PDB file of C-alpha atoms in Angstrom:
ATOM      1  CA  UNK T1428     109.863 104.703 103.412  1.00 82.00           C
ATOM      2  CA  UNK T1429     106.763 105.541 104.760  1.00 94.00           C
ATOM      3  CA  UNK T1430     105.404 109.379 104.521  1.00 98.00           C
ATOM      4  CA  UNK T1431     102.998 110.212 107.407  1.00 98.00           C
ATOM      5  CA  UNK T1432     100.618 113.090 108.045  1.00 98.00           C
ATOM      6  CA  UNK T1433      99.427 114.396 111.001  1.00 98.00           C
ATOM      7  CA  UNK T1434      96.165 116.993 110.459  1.00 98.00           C
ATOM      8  CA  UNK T1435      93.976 118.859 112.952  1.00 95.00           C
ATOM      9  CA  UNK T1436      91.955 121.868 113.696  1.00 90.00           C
ATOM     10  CA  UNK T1437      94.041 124.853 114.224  1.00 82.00           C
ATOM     11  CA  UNK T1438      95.596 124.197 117.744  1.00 80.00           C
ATOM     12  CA  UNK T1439      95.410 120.840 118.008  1.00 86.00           C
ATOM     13  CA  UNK T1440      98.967 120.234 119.331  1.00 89.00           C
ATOM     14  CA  UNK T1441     100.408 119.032 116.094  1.00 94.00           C
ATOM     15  CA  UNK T1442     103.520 120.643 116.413  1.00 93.00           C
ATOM     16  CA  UNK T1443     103.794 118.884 119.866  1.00 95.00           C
ATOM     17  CA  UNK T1444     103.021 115.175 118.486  1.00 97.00           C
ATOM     18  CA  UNK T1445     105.332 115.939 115.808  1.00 97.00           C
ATOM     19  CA  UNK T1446     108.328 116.650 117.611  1.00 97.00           C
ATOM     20  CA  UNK T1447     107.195 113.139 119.860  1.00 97.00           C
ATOM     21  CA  UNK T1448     107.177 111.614 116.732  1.00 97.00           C
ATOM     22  CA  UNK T1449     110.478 112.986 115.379  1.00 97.00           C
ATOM     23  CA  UNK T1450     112.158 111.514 118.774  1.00 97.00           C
ATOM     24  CA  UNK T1451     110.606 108.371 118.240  1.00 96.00           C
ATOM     25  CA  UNK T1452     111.787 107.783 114.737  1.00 96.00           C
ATOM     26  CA  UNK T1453     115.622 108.836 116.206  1.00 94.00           C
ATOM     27  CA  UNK T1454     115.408 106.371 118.552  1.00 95.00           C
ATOM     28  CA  UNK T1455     114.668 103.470 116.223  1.00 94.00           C
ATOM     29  CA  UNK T1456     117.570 104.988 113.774  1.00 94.00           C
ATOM     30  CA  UNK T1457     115.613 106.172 111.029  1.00 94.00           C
ATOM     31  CA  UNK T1458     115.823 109.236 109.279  1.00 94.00           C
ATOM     32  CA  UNK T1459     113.421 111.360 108.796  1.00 96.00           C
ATOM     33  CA  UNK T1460     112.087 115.115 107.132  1.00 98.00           C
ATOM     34  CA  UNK T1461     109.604 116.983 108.565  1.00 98.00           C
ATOM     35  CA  UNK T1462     107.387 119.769 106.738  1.00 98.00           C
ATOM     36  CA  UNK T1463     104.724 121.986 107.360  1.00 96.00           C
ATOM     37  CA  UNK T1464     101.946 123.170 105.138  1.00 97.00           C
ATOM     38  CA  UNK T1465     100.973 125.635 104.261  1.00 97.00           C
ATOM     39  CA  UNK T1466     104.620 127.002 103.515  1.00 96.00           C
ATOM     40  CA  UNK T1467     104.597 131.073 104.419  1.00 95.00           C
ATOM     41  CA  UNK T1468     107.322 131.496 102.560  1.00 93.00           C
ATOM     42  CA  UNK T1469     107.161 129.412  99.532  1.00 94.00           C
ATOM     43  CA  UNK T1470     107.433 131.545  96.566  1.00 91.00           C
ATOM     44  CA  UNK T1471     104.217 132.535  94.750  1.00 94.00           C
ATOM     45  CA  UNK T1472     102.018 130.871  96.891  1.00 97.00           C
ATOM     46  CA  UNK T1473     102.798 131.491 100.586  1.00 96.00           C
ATOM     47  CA  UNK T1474     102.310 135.103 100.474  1.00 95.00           C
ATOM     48  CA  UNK T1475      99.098 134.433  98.491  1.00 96.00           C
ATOM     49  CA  UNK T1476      98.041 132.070 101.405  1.00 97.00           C
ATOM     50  CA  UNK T1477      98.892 134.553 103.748  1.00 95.00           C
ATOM     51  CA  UNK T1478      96.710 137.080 102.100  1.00 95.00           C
ATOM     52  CA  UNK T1479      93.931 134.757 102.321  1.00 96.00           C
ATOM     53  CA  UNK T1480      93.989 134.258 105.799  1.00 96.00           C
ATOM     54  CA  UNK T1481      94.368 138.024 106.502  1.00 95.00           C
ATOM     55  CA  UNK T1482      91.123 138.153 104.481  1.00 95.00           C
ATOM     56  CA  UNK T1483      92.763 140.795 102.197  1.00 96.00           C
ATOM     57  CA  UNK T1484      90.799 138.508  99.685  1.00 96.00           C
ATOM     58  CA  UNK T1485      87.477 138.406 101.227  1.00 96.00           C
ATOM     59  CA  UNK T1486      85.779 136.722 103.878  1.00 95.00           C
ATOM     60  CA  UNK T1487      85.460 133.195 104.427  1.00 93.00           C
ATOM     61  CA  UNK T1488      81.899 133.546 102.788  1.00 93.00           C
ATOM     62  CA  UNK T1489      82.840 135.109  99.749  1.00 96.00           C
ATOM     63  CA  UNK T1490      86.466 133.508  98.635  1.00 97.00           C
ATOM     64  CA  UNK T1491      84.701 130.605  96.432  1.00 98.00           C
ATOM     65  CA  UNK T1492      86.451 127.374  98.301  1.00 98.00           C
ATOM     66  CA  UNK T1493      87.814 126.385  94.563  1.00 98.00           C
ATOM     67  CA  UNK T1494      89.894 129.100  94.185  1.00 98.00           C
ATOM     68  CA  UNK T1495      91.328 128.671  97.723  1.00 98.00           C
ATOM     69  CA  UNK T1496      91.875 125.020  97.258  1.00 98.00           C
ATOM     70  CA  UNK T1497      93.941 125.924  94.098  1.00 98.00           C
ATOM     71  CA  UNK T1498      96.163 127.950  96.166  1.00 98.00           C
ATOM     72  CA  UNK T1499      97.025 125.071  98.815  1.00 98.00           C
ATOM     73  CA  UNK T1500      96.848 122.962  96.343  1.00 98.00           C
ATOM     74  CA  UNK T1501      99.417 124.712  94.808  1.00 98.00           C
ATOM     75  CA  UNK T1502     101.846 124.648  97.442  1.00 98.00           C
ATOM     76  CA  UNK T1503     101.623 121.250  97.793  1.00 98.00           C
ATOM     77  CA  UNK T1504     102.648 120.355  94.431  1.00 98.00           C
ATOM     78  CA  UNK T1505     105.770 122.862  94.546  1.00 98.00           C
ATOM     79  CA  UNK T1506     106.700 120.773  97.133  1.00 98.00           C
ATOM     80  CA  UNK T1507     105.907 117.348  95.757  1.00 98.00           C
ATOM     81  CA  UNK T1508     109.227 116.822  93.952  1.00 98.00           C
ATOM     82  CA  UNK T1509     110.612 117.549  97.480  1.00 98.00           C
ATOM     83  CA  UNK T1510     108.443 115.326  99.306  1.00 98.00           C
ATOM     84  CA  UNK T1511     109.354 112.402  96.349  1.00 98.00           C
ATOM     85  CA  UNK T1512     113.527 113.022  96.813  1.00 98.00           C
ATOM     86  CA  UNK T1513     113.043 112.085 100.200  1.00 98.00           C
ATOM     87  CA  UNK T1514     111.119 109.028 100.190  1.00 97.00           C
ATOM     88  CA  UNK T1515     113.667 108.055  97.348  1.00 97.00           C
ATOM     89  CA  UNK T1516     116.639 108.907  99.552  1.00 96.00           C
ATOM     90  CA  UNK T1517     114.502 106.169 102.292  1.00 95.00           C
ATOM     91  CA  UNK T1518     113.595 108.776 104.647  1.00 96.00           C
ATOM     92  CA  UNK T1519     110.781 108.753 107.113  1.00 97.00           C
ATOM     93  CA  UNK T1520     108.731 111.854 105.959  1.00 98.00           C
ATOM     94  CA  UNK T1521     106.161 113.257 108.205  1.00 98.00           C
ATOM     95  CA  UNK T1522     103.542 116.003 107.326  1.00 98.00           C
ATOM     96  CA  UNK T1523     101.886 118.425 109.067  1.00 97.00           C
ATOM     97  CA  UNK T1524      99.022 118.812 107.257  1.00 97.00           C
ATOM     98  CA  UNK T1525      98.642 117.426 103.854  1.00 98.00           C
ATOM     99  CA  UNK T1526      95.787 116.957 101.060  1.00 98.00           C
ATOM    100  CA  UNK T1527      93.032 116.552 103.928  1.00 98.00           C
ATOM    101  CA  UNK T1528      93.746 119.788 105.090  1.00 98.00           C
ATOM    102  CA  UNK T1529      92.528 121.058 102.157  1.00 98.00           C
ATOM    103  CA  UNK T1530      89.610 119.105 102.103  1.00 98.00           C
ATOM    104  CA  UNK T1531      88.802 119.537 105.753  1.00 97.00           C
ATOM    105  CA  UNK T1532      88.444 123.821 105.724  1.00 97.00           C
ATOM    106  CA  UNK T1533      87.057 124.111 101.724  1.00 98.00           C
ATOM    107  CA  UNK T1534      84.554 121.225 101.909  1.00 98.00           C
ATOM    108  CA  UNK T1535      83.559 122.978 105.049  1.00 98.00           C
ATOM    109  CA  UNK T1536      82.341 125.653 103.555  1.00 97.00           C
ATOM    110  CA  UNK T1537      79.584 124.181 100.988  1.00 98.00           C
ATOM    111  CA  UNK T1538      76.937 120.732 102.088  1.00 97.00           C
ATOM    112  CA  UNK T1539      75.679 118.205 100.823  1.00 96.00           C
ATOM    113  CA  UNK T1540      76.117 117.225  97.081  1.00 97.00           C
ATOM    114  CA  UNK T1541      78.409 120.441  96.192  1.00 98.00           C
ATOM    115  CA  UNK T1542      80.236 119.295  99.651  1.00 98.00           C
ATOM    116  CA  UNK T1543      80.795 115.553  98.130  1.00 97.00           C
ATOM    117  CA  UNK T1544      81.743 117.269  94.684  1.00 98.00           C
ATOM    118  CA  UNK T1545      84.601 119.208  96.102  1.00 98.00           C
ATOM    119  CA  UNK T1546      86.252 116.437  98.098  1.00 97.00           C
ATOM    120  CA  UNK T1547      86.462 114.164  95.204  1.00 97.00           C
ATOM    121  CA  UNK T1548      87.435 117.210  93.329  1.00 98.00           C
ATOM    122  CA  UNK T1549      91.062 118.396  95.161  1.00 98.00           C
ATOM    123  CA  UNK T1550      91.362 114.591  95.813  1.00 98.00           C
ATOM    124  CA  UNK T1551      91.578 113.870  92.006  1.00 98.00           C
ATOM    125  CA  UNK T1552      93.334 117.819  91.343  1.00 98.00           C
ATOM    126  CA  UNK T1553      96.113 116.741  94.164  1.00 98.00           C
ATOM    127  CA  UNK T1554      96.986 113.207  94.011  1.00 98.00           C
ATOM    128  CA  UNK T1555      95.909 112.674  90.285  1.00 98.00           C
ATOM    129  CA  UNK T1556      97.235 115.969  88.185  1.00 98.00           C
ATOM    130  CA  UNK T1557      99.354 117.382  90.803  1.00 98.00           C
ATOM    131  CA  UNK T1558     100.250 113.757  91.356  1.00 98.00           C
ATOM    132  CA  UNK T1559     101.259 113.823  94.726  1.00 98.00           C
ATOM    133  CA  UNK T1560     102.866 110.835  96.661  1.00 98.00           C
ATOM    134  CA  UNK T1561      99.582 109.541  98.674  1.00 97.00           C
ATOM    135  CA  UNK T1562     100.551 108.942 102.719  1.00 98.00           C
ATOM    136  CA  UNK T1563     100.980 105.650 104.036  1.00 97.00           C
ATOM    137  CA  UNK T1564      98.681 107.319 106.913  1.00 97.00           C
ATOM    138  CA  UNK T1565      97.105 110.394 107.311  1.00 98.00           C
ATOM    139  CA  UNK T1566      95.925 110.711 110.992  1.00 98.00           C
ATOM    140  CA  UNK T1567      93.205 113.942 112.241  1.00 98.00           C
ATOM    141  CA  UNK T1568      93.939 114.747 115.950  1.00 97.00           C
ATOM    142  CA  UNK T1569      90.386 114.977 117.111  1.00 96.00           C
ATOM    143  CA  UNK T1570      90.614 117.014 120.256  1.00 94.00           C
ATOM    144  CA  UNK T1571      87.528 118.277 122.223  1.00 91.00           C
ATOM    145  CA  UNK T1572      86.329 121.272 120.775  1.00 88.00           C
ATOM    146  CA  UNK T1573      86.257 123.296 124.166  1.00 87.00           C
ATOM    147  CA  UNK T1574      89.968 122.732 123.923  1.00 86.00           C
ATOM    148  CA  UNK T1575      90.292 124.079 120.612  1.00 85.00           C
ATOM    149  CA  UNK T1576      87.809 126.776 121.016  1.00 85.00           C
ATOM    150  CA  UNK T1577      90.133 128.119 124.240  1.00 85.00           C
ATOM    151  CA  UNK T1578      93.510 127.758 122.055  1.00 80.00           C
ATOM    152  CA  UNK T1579      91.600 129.923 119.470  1.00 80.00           C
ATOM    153  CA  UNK T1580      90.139 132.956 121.836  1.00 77.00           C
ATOM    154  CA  UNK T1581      93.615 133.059 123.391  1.00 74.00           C
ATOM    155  CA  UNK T1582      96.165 135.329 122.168  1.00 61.00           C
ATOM    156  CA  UNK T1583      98.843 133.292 120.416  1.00 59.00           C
ATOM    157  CA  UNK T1584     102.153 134.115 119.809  1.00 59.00           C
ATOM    158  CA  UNK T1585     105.095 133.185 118.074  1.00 57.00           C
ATOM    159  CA  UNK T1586     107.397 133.247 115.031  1.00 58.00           C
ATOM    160  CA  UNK T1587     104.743 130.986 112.764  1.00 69.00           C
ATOM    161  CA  UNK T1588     102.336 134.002 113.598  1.00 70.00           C
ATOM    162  CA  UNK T1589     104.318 136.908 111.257  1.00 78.00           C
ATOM    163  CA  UNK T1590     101.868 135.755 108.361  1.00 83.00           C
ATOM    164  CA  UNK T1591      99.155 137.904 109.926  1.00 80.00           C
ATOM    165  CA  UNK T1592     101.567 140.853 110.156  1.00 81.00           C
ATOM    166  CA  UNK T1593      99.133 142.276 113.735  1.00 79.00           C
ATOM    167  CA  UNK T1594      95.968 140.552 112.399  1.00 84.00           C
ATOM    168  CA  UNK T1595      93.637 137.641 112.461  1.00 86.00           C
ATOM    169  CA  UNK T1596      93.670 134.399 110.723  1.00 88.00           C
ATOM    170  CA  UNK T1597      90.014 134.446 109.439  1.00 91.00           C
ATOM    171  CA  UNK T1598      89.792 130.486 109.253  1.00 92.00           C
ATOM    172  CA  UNK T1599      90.651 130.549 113.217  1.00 88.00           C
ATOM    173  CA  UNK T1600      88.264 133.352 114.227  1.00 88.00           C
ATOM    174  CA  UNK T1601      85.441 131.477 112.709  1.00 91.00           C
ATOM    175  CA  UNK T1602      84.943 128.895 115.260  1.00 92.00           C
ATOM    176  CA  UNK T1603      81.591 128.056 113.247  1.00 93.00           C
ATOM    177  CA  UNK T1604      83.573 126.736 110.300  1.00 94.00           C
ATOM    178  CA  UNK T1605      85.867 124.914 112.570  1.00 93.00           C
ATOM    179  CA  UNK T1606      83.222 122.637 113.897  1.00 95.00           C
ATOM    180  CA  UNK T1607      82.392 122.156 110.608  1.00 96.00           C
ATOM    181  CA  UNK T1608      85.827 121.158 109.507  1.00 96.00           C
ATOM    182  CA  UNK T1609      86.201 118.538 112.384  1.00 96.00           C
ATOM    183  CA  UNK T1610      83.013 116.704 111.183  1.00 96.00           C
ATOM    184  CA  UNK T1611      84.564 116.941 107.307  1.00 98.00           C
ATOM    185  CA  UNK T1612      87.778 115.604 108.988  1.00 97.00           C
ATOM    186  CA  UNK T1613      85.105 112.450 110.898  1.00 97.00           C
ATOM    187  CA  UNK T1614      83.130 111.711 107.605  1.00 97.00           C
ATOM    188  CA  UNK T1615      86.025 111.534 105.417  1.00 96.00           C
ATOM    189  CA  UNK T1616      87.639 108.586 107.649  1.00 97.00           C
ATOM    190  CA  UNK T1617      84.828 106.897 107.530  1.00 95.00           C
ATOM    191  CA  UNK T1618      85.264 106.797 103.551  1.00 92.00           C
ATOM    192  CA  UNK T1619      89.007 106.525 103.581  1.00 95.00           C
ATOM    193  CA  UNK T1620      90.777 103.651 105.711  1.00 93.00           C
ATOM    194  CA  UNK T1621      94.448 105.889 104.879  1.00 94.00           C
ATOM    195  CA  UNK T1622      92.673 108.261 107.183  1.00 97.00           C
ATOM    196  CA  UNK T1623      92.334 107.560 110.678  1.00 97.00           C
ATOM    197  CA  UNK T1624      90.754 109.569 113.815  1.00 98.00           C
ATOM    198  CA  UNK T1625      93.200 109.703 117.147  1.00 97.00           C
ATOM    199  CA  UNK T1626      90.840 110.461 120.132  1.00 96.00           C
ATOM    200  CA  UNK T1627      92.969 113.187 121.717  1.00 96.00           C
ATOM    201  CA  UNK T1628      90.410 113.481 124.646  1.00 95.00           C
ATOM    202  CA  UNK T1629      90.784 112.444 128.599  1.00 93.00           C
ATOM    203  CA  UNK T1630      87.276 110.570 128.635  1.00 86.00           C
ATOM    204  CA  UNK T1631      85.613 112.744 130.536  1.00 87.00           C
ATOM    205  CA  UNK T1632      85.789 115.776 128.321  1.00 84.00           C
ATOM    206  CA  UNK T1633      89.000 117.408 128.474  1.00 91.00           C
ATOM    207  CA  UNK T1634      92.471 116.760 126.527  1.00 93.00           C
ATOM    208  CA  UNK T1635      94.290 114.384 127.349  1.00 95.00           C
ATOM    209  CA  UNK T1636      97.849 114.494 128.365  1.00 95.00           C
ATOM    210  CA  UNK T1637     100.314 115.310 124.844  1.00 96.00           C
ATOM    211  CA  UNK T1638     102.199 111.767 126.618  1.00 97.00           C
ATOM    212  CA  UNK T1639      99.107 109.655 126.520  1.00 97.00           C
ATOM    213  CA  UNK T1640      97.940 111.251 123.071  1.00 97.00           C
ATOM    214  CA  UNK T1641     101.518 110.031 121.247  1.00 98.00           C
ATOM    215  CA  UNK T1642     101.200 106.631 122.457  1.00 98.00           C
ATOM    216  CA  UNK T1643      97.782 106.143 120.362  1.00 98.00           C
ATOM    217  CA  UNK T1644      99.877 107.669 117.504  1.00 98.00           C
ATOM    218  CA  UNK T1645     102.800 105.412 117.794  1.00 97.00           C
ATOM    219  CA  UNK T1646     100.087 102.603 118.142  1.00 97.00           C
ATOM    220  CA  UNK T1647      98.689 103.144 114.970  1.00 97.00           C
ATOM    221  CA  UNK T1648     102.088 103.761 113.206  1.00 96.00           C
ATOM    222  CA  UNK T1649     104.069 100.995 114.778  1.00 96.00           C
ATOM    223  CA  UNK T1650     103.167  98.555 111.970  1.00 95.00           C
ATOM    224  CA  UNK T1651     104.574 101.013 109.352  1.00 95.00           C
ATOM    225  CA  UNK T1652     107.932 101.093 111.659  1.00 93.00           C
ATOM    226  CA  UNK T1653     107.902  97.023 111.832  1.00 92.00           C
ATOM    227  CA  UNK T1654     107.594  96.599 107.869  1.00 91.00           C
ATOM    228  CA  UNK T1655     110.826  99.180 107.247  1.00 88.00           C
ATOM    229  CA  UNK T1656     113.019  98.325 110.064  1.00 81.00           C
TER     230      UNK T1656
END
């Protein structure tokens, strides 16, 4: 069955278009698993995550993006045998946030050459010696970034907040790095056909409608749904 992936700048609505998606897959009678990275409270590795985005392990400048790519990386590959049971089983999987994720907010962080390097570095760590099932599609939510900067300057609330425990999430303040993560996201789709853009914006600037956005994404997975139903 097909696994599917659904990545994005921190609040792009991808908890929205996954529960869209989830009720879509119900309707057609297939089931499905759903699982978000990265997991707060995976052993070894969550709280270490955590800690990273607290910044209780330096800034975004000075945590070299290798080490934090091992520790997502990580994650991942506690979960793969997970992940693998369920495609076994013929479930639907869907991901929010997968390998990409991890190339999106590291890469960000160096250019050019030592940029390229990385990528095709946690590509080969994750999917070669992690060897982790590759997605059938990996889709980036690409949602103006006036939208995204107003989700970030807003105080957000919530049970998937406790990781910062009062604080800030150091990859979200840095609204710098996330422009620089949405054009990682851009360039790597241009080099990977698994990865594909969905314009989340209205056409004249704003977001779109979360209704209007989920139709593109069914669009683009409705061959996947015709080849296993």
């Amino acid at each position: 069955m097909p696994l599917v992936v659904l990545e994005g700048l921190d609040g792009a609505g991808k908890s929205t278009q996954v529960r869209l998606l989830q009720g879509l897959l119900r309707e057609r009678g297939f089931g499905c698993e759903y699982l978000h990275f990265p997991r707060f409270d995976a052993p070894v590795y969550g709280e270490l995550i955590a800690r990273f985005l607290r910044g209780e392990l330096g800034s975004v400048e000075s945590v070299d993006p290798y080490v934090a790519a091992l520790l997502y990386a990580g994650d991942r590959a506690d979960a793969g045998p997970m992940i693998r049971g369920w495609l076994d089983a013929g479930k639907f999987v869907i991901l929010d946030r997968y390998v990409y994720s991890n190339v999106g907010f590291q890469c960000a962080k160096l250019t050019g050459e030592a940029r390229e390097s990385l990528r095709r570095w946690i590509l080969d760590l994750e999917f070669g010696y992690n060897r982790l099932p590759r997605p059938d599609l990996s889709l980036f939510l690409d949602v103006p970034f006036e939208f995204t900067r107003r989700r970030l300057t807003e105080a957000r609330q919530g049970d998937d907040r406790d990781y910062l425990k009062g604080g800030e999430d150091i990859h979200e303040a840095d609204l710098s790095l996330q422009e620089r993560v949405r054009q990682v996201y851009i360039d790597s789709a241009r080099c990977d056909p698994g990865l594909q853009v969905v314009d989340c914006s209205d056409g004249a600037g704003g977001m779109d409608a979360p209704e209007r956005i989920f139709a593109r994404i069914a669009a683009k997975i409705a061959p996947l749904l015709e080849r296993n139903e």
